């Protein structure tokens, strides 16, 4: 996360998006750095059969869509506001200039990108090799670790079953069955329809 005041000093503008509004679409030219001030953004792409695969969910303080800015390519996925949201938007040239002028900020952005790359590598293996329960458990454990939650504490998963399915390459029905089986096997808990790990 880049300090919002630093982004605004560099020329970033606050932009509002309504729930269901596209921020950018797969194939668009990457022209801006985006960072969530409030709300939630989903990045996803679709298979030829129309199945959605969620690349990530981004909330307050998180950036999204920046990798193409470094290699001058189009967006490989689309970004959609899943709630009404406010986003800081900074032009590509100003973003690159900001990083060149601030080595510590550059390192933080690099660490953030490395975390996402690690997540994608882990999930690619899961989706190609493991059963639904294993895929879901890996995702939930990853989310818990990202939030620095004590492994012995219960963590409420802030994703719907549909979002879990989309992030693990499963159909929602399969995800629901797997989650019920995982509850029966004491791998997670469900309280008031919320999933806890």
mmCIF file of C-alpha atoms in Angstrom:
data_model
loop_
_atom_site.group_PDB
_atom_site.id
_atom_site.type_symbol
_atom_site.label_atom_id
_atom_site.label_comp_id
_atom_site.label_asym_id
_atom_site.label_seq_id
_atom_site.Cartn_x
_atom_site.Cartn_y
_atom_site.Cartn_z
ATOM 1 C CA UNK A 1 0.000 0.000 0.000
ATOM 2 C CA UNK A 2 1.214 3.461 -0.878
ATOM 3 C CA UNK A 3 0.309 6.232 1.544
ATOM 4 C CA UNK A 4 -2.774 7.930 0.018
ATOM 5 C CA UNK A 5 -1.385 11.412 0.688
ATOM 6 C CA UNK A 6 1.757 10.539 -1.315
ATOM 7 C CA UNK A 7 -0.433 9.396 -4.190
ATOM 8 C CA UNK A 8 -2.510 12.573 -4.077
ATOM 9 C CA UNK A 9 0.641 14.719 -3.967
ATOM 10 C CA UNK A 10 1.783 12.892 -7.107
ATOM 11 C CA UNK A 11 -1.506 13.779 -8.834
ATOM 12 C CA UNK A 12 -3.820 10.844 -8.004
ATOM 13 C CA UNK A 13 -7.535 11.609 -8.200
ATOM 14 C CA UNK A 14 -10.304 10.067 -6.116
ATOM 15 C CA UNK A 15 -12.693 8.249 -8.433
ATOM 16 C CA UNK A 16 -16.071 6.785 -7.452
ATOM 17 C CA UNK A 17 -17.482 3.590 -8.920
ATOM 18 C CA UNK A 18 -20.964 2.207 -8.355
ATOM 19 C CA UNK A 19 -21.538 -1.448 -7.498
ATOM 20 C CA UNK A 20 -21.401 -3.423 -10.756
ATOM 21 C CA UNK A 21 -19.411 -0.777 -12.642
ATOM 22 C CA UNK A 22 -16.324 -1.806 -14.619
ATOM 23 C CA UNK A 23 -13.103 -0.035 -13.621
ATOM 24 C CA UNK A 24 -11.287 -1.558 -16.571
ATOM 25 C CA UNK A 25 -11.775 -4.570 -18.818
ATOM 26 C CA UNK A 26 -9.535 -7.371 -19.962
ATOM 27 C CA UNK A 27 -7.693 -6.191 -23.069
ATOM 28 C CA UNK A 28 -7.816 -2.472 -22.181
ATOM 29 C CA UNK A 29 -4.516 -0.596 -22.289
ATOM 30 C CA UNK A 30 -3.002 -0.253 -18.809
ATOM 31 C CA UNK A 31 -2.836 3.477 -18.199
ATOM 32 C CA UNK A 32 -3.320 3.928 -14.425
ATOM 33 C CA UNK A 33 -2.349 2.754 -10.963
ATOM 34 C CA UNK A 34 -5.389 2.034 -8.756
ATOM 35 C CA UNK A 35 -5.642 1.818 -4.957
ATOM 36 C CA UNK A 36 -8.868 1.201 -3.015
ATOM 37 C CA UNK A 37 -9.869 3.853 -0.474
ATOM 38 C CA UNK A 38 -13.135 2.141 0.444
ATOM 39 C CA UNK A 39 -15.293 -0.637 -0.942
ATOM 40 C CA UNK A 40 -14.321 -3.829 -2.759
ATOM 41 C CA UNK A 41 -12.995 -4.565 -6.243
ATOM 42 C CA UNK A 42 -12.901 -7.970 -7.958
ATOM 43 C CA UNK A 43 -10.417 -8.842 -10.694
ATOM 44 C CA UNK A 44 -11.426 -11.780 -12.855
ATOM 45 C CA UNK A 45 -11.399 -13.270 -16.299
ATOM 46 C CA UNK A 46 -13.636 -15.745 -18.086
ATOM 47 C CA UNK A 47 -13.032 -19.014 -19.897
ATOM 48 C CA UNK A 48 -14.368 -19.557 -23.417
ATOM 49 C CA UNK A 49 -17.237 -21.479 -21.781
ATOM 50 C CA UNK A 50 -18.093 -18.385 -19.717
ATOM 51 C CA UNK A 51 -16.807 -19.662 -16.371
ATOM 52 C CA UNK A 52 -15.448 -16.847 -14.239
ATOM 53 C CA UNK A 53 -12.102 -17.190 -12.490
ATOM 54 C CA UNK A 54 -11.482 -14.598 -9.788
ATOM 55 C CA UNK A 55 -7.861 -13.470 -9.721
ATOM 56 C CA UNK A 56 -8.314 -11.476 -6.520
ATOM 57 C CA UNK A 57 -10.556 -9.398 -4.271
ATOM 58 C CA UNK A 58 -9.194 -6.016 -3.190
ATOM 59 C CA UNK A 59 -10.324 -3.804 -0.310
ATOM 60 C CA UNK A 60 -9.236 -0.668 1.561
ATOM 61 C CA UNK A 61 -5.549 0.102 1.107
ATOM 62 C CA UNK A 62 -4.933 -2.541 -1.542
ATOM 63 C CA UNK A 63 -3.790 -1.807 -5.076
ATOM 64 C CA UNK A 64 -4.809 -3.738 -8.178
ATOM 65 C CA UNK A 65 -3.989 -3.940 -11.864
ATOM 66 C CA UNK A 66 -0.431 -2.607 -11.631
ATOM 67 C CA UNK A 67 1.671 -5.433 -13.203
ATOM 68 C CA UNK A 68 0.856 -4.394 -16.819
ATOM 69 C CA UNK A 69 2.117 -0.876 -16.040
ATOM 70 C CA UNK A 70 5.671 -2.214 -15.798
ATOM 71 C CA UNK A 71 5.714 -4.165 -19.063
ATOM 72 C CA UNK A 72 3.478 -2.048 -21.302
ATOM 73 C CA UNK A 73 0.833 -4.700 -22.016
ATOM 74 C CA UNK A 74 -2.969 -4.766 -21.785
ATOM 75 C CA UNK A 75 -4.870 -5.905 -18.706
ATOM 76 C CA UNK A 76 -5.073 -9.727 -18.544
ATOM 77 C CA UNK A 77 -8.239 -9.522 -16.415
ATOM 78 C CA UNK A 78 -11.144 -7.150 -15.745
ATOM 79 C CA UNK A 79 -11.750 -5.110 -12.576
ATOM 80 C CA UNK A 80 -15.313 -4.705 -11.305
ATOM 81 C CA UNK A 81 -16.612 -2.742 -8.308
ATOM 82 C CA UNK A 82 -18.458 -5.343 -6.200
ATOM 83 C CA UNK A 83 -19.676 -2.580 -3.851
ATOM 84 C CA UNK A 84 -19.901 1.164 -4.240
ATOM 85 C CA UNK A 85 -16.278 2.158 -3.921
ATOM 86 C CA UNK A 86 -13.799 4.981 -3.995
ATOM 87 C CA UNK A 87 -10.438 4.460 -5.659
ATOM 88 C CA UNK A 88 -7.310 6.561 -6.042
ATOM 89 C CA UNK A 89 -6.268 6.649 -9.696
ATOM 90 C CA UNK A 90 -2.788 7.791 -10.759
ATOM 91 C CA UNK A 91 -1.542 7.940 -14.349
ATOM 92 C CA UNK A 92 1.114 5.416 -15.350
ATOM 93 C CA UNK A 93 3.888 7.965 -16.007
ATOM 94 C CA UNK A 94 3.351 9.700 -12.659
ATOM 95 C CA UNK A 95 3.223 6.324 -10.885
ATOM 96 C CA UNK A 96 6.552 5.218 -12.397
ATOM 97 C CA UNK A 97 8.092 8.594 -11.552
ATOM 98 C CA UNK A 98 6.852 8.283 -7.954
ATOM 99 C CA UNK A 99 8.520 4.867 -7.616
ATOM 100 C CA UNK A 100 11.792 6.058 -9.164
ATOM 101 C CA UNK A 101 11.900 8.967 -6.703
ATOM 102 C CA UNK A 102 11.078 6.765 -3.662
ATOM 103 C CA UNK A 103 13.168 3.570 -3.372
ATOM 104 C CA UNK A 104 11.399 2.428 -0.155
ATOM 105 C CA UNK A 105 8.003 2.818 -1.792
ATOM 106 C CA UNK A 106 9.327 0.951 -4.828
ATOM 107 C CA UNK A 107 10.426 -1.912 -2.580
ATOM 108 C CA UNK A 108 6.993 -2.061 -0.894
ATOM 109 C CA UNK A 109 5.243 -2.224 -4.273
ATOM 110 C CA UNK A 110 7.673 -4.983 -5.331
ATOM 111 C CA UNK A 111 6.933 -6.952 -2.124
ATOM 112 C CA UNK A 112 3.206 -6.626 -2.761
ATOM 113 C CA UNK A 113 3.600 -7.893 -6.323
ATOM 114 C CA UNK A 114 5.767 -10.793 -5.085
ATOM 115 C CA UNK A 115 3.035 -11.795 -2.583
ATOM 116 C CA UNK A 116 0.459 -11.870 -5.354
ATOM 117 C CA UNK A 117 2.761 -13.865 -7.612
ATOM 118 C CA UNK A 118 3.283 -16.382 -4.791
ATOM 119 C CA UNK A 119 -0.491 -16.660 -4.293
ATOM 120 C CA UNK A 120 -1.042 -17.291 -8.019
ATOM 121 C CA UNK A 121 1.668 -19.966 -8.066
ATOM 122 C CA UNK A 122 0.100 -21.726 -5.069
ATOM 123 C CA UNK A 123 -3.427 -21.545 -6.499
ATOM 124 C CA UNK A 124 -2.337 -22.681 -9.986
ATOM 125 C CA UNK A 125 -0.977 -25.879 -8.452
ATOM 126 C CA UNK A 126 -4.132 -26.344 -6.366
ATOM 127 C CA UNK A 127 -6.509 -25.910 -9.283
ATOM 128 C CA UNK A 128 -4.638 -28.289 -11.542
ATOM 129 C CA UNK A 129 -3.850 -31.002 -9.006
ATOM 130 C CA UNK A 130 -6.134 -31.225 -5.983
ATOM 131 C CA UNK A 131 -9.671 -32.073 -4.918
ATOM 132 C CA UNK A 132 -12.182 -29.305 -4.043
ATOM 133 C CA UNK A 133 -11.720 -29.564 -0.267
ATOM 134 C CA UNK A 134 -7.950 -29.169 -0.564
ATOM 135 C CA UNK A 135 -8.304 -26.195 -2.943
ATOM 136 C CA UNK A 136 -10.730 -24.402 -0.636
ATOM 137 C CA UNK A 137 -8.706 -25.107 2.501
ATOM 138 C CA UNK A 138 -5.552 -23.775 0.831
ATOM 139 C CA UNK A 139 -7.369 -20.578 -0.165
ATOM 140 C CA UNK A 140 -8.837 -20.055 3.320
ATOM 141 C CA UNK A 141 -5.505 -20.697 5.039
ATOM 142 C CA UNK A 142 -3.819 -18.268 2.659
ATOM 143 C CA UNK A 143 -6.394 -15.547 3.431
ATOM 144 C CA UNK A 144 -5.991 -16.131 7.173
ATOM 145 C CA UNK A 145 -2.191 -15.922 6.937
ATOM 146 C CA UNK A 146 -2.441 -12.717 4.850
ATOM 147 C CA UNK A 147 -4.401 -11.092 7.692
ATOM 148 C CA UNK A 148 -1.722 -12.173 10.234
ATOM 149 C CA UNK A 149 -4.332 -14.016 12.319
ATOM 150 C CA UNK A 150 -3.076 -16.283 15.097
ATOM 151 C CA UNK A 151 -3.331 -19.841 13.683
ATOM 152 C CA UNK A 152 -5.190 -20.937 16.848
ATOM 153 C CA UNK A 153 -7.818 -18.165 16.558
ATOM 154 C CA UNK A 154 -11.017 -18.439 14.557
ATOM 155 C CA UNK A 155 -11.060 -16.230 11.468
ATOM 156 C CA UNK A 156 -14.293 -15.184 9.733
ATOM 157 C CA UNK A 157 -13.950 -15.602 5.967
ATOM 158 C CA UNK A 158 -15.335 -12.490 4.242
ATOM 159 C CA UNK A 159 -16.164 -14.298 0.990
ATOM 160 C CA UNK A 160 -19.395 -15.757 -0.309
ATOM 161 C CA UNK A 161 -19.536 -19.371 -1.430
ATOM 162 C CA UNK A 162 -19.755 -18.084 -5.009
ATOM 163 C CA UNK A 163 -16.564 -16.046 -4.538
ATOM 164 C CA UNK A 164 -14.779 -19.056 -3.014
ATOM 165 C CA UNK A 165 -15.873 -21.146 -6.003
ATOM 166 C CA UNK A 166 -14.707 -18.484 -8.455
ATOM 167 C CA UNK A 167 -11.325 -18.178 -6.736
ATOM 168 C CA UNK A 168 -10.717 -21.932 -6.767
ATOM 169 C CA UNK A 169 -11.995 -22.753 -10.248
ATOM 170 C CA UNK A 170 -15.008 -24.682 -8.927
ATOM 171 C CA UNK A 171 -18.727 -24.564 -9.608
ATOM 172 C CA UNK A 172 -20.637 -23.034 -6.700
ATOM 173 C CA UNK A 173 -22.532 -26.285 -6.070
ATOM 174 C CA UNK A 174 -19.233 -28.169 -5.758
ATOM 175 C CA UNK A 175 -17.860 -25.528 -3.382
ATOM 176 C CA UNK A 176 -20.972 -25.716 -1.192
ATOM 177 C CA UNK A 177 -20.762 -29.536 -0.967
ATOM 178 C CA UNK A 178 -17.026 -29.356 -0.212
ATOM 179 C CA UNK A 179 -17.546 -26.745 2.527
ATOM 180 C CA UNK A 180 -20.257 -28.889 4.156
ATOM 181 C CA UNK A 181 -17.950 -31.918 4.040
ATOM 182 C CA UNK A 182 -15.112 -29.859 5.525
ATOM 183 C CA UNK A 183 -17.409 -28.784 8.371
ATOM 184 C CA UNK A 184 -18.355 -32.435 9.010
ATOM 185 C CA UNK A 185 -14.632 -33.307 9.053
ATOM 186 C CA UNK A 186 -13.959 -30.457 11.561
ATOM 187 C CA UNK A 187 -11.683 -28.602 9.131
ATOM 188 C CA UNK A 188 -13.739 -25.407 9.462
ATOM 189 C CA UNK A 189 -16.809 -24.091 11.267
ATOM 190 C CA UNK A 190 -20.021 -22.545 10.012
ATOM 191 C CA UNK A 191 -21.911 -20.137 12.294
ATOM 192 C CA UNK A 192 -24.931 -18.183 11.031
ATOM 193 C CA UNK A 193 -23.940 -19.137 7.452
ATOM 194 C CA UNK A 194 -20.485 -17.567 7.934
ATOM 195 C CA UNK A 195 -17.386 -19.706 7.416
ATOM 196 C CA UNK A 196 -14.725 -19.675 10.126
ATOM 197 C CA UNK A 197 -11.259 -21.180 9.987
#
